[in-house]
Amino acid sequence: METIQSIASSLLADGKGVLAADQSAGTIGRQMEAIDVEPSAENRRRYRELLFTTPDIEKYVSGVILHDSTIRNTASDGIAFVDLLLGKGIVPIIKVDKGTVEHQGFPGEVVTQGLDDLGERVEEYYSMGARAAKWRAVFNIGKDYPTDANIELDCLTLARYAAIAQSHNMVPIVEPEVIFKGGHDLARAEEVTTRVQTVLFEKLNEQRVDLTGIILKSNFVLAGSEYPEQTNAEDVAVTTIRTFKEAVPEALPGIVFLSGGQTPERSTANLNAVSKINEGLPWKLTFSFSRGLEKPAQEAWRGDDTNKAKAQRALAERLRLNSLALRGEYNEEME
Ligand code: 5MM
């Protein structure tokens, strides 16, 4: 029988990860402009088709996170994207948050929206074939933030989302993203990530969310992108695992990583270093990158279908390297 625990476990299958292809129109539009492609709805559809029809994608991908517009869309031959993925044994996951808005009175901070009609939306997505949902909260690091008020509000919202998703038999992928961009050092990133994840699990418990049926989507813990001394992979791994041991309950089946704007190579190196010291931890760990997986494919494609096979090879190669990293068998000479 299919349960949220069995779905979570298939998403965390050995050697596989989750492809986050759920960019909203604005984000994917900027990515398309960067490769000189017109950011039209048809180009977004063509691009997603390219990703999902990558030969052997199912060897490395357990689930794909989709945007609302993609779950309703079809490949050129008319097959629904959801059915295409299900046919390959890949779990369709739906992004259900409606993005962020400014947190009034809290300069530099944002809150995520989308709770109001969530129950109905999740029910419809379930009927379309989705079996997991994702919601992303965003925590920027500045001198005076994130504030306790912002962390409390966004974590409560994440917990409410998770409870609603579970009540519709969907696995919530709970993503409290501590943003990489900024001038903060490693200690500050660790302090903030630990605080955010600690509050998150307090709220999840308060809202009676079943921790055995959720997945945490976390940032790697590392100094900000503008901090002069960038954190090496070994230090990222030690600090990230220390954070999880401090904040994440053992009942959780697994944790997946976002790439957060790091290069694909650095994201894979961090995953590799984490995997090397993962022995004996209670959670399965894997990747759920978007930019960290897709950037090479976008650069190879550039909107031209004669580059399609090349772009798919670029995605497959990135996936293969991340799969090796899950066993600690990746090294940068493979690039
Ligand atoms: C693809 O980006 C997802 C949604 O972003 P927008 O709504 O801002 O367009 C995002 O939630 C993504 O799933 C994760 O943050 C991981 O992406 P990265 O690129 O950090 O690996």
Short mmCIF file of C-alpha atoms in Angstrom, two decimals, residues 68 71-72 94 117-131 168 170:
data_model
loop_
_atom_site.label_atom_id
_atom_site.label_comp_id
_atom_site.label_asym_id
_atom_site.label_seq_id
_atom_site.Cartn_x
_atom_site.Cartn_y
_atom_site.Cartn_z
CA ASP A 68 1.86 24.59 -11.54
CA ILE A 71 2.12 19.90 -14.14
CA ARG A 72 -0.69 21.06 -16.47
CA ILE A 94 4.51 19.98 -6.97
CA ASP A 117 -6.55 27.66 -0.78
CA LEU A 118 -3.81 25.09 -0.22
CA GLY A 119 -6.11 22.17 0.68
CA GLU A 120 -8.06 22.40 -2.58
CA ARG A 121 -4.93 22.88 -4.65
CA VAL A 122 -3.17 19.89 -3.08
CA GLU A 123 -6.23 17.74 -3.67
CA GLU A 124 -6.25 18.64 -7.35
CA TYR A 125 -2.50 18.01 -7.71
CA TYR A 126 -2.94 14.60 -6.06
CA SER A 127 -5.62 13.72 -8.60
CA MET A 128 -3.19 14.74 -11.36
CA GLY A 129 -0.56 12.29 -10.04
CA ALA A 130 1.63 14.35 -7.68
CA ARG A 131 2.60 12.49 -4.51
CA HIS A 168 -4.07 14.84 1.56
CA MET A 170 1.23 14.10 0.04
#
